[in-house]
XYZ file of C-alpha atoms in Angstrom:
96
model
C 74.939 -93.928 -100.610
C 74.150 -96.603 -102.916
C 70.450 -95.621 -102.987
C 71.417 -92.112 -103.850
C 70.138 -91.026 -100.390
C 73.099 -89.740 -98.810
C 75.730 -88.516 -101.434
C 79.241 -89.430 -100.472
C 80.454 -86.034 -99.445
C 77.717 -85.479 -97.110
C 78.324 -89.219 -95.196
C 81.614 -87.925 -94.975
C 80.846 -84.942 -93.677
C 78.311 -86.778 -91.236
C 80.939 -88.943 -90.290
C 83.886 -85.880 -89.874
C 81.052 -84.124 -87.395
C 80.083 -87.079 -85.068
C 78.017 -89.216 -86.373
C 78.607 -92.916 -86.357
C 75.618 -94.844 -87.448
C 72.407 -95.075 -88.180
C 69.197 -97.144 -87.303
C 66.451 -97.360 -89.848
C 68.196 -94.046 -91.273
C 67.943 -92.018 -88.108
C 71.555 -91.033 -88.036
C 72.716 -91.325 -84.162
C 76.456 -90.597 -82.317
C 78.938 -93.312 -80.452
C 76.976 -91.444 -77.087
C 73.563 -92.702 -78.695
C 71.963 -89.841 -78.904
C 70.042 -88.547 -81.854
C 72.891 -86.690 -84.282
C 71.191 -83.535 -85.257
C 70.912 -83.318 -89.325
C 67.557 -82.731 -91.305
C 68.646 -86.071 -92.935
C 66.662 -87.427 -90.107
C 63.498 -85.653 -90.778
C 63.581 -86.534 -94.854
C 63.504 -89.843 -93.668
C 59.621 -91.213 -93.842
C 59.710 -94.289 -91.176
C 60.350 -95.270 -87.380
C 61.947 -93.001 -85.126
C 64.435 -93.820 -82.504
C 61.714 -93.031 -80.036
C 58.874 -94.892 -81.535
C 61.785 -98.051 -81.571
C 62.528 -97.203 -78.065
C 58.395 -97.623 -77.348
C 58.400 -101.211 -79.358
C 59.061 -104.125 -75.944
C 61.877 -106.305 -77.898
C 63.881 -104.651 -80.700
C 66.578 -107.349 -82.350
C 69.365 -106.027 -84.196
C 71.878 -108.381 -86.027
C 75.536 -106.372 -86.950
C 78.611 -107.756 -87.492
C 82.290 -106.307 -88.217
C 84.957 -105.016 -85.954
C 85.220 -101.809 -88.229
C 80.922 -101.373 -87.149
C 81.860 -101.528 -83.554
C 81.497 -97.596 -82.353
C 77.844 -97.494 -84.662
C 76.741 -100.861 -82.998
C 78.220 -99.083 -79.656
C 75.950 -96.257 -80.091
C 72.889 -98.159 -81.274
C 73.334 -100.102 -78.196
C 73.588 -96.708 -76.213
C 70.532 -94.993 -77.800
C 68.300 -97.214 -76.052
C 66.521 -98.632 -79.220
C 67.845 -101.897 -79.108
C 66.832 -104.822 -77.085
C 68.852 -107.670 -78.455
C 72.174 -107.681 -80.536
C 73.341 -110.950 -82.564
C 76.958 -110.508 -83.815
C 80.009 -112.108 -83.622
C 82.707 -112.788 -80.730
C 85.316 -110.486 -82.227
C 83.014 -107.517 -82.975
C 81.356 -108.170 -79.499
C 84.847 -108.171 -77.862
C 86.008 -104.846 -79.948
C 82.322 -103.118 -78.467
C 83.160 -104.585 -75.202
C 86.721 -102.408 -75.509
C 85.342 -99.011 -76.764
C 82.840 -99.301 -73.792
């Protein structure tokens, strides 16, 4: 949003339909699977399957109130590693 990427209604609307997160701008849902949105294809970069392909992928997230998008980065299979914090880990550890 603060790029001008997204506009704030349309996050919202992302966000009203499913959509929880989003890993190098792929936009995913709490399941991990790929939310469907052309915002995905505008994006020029990795994919969540080229990440998938890549042996060790480290992400590093923090906050309780990022726990269902870290949940469904964990679930989309993209991520290897996760650094965060003990009360964000516990409150992933919960929705799971």
């Amino acid at each position: 949003v603060t790029a001008n990427f997204v506009k704030p209604h349309e996050l919202d609307a992302l966000r009203n339909d499913g959509a929880v997160g989003d890993i190098a701008l792929q936009m995913f849902c709490e399941d991990g699977t790929l939310y469907p949105h052309a915002l995905n294809d505008r994006v020029i970069g990795i994919k969540l399957d080229d990440l998938r392909n890549i042996p060790l992928t480290i992400a590093v997230a923090t906050g309780v109130d990022k726990a269902r998008a870290i949940l469904g980065g964990i679930r989309s299979g993209a991520l290897d590693v996760l650094c965060t914090d003990d009360r964000t880990a516990n409150q992933i550890l919960e929705l799971n």
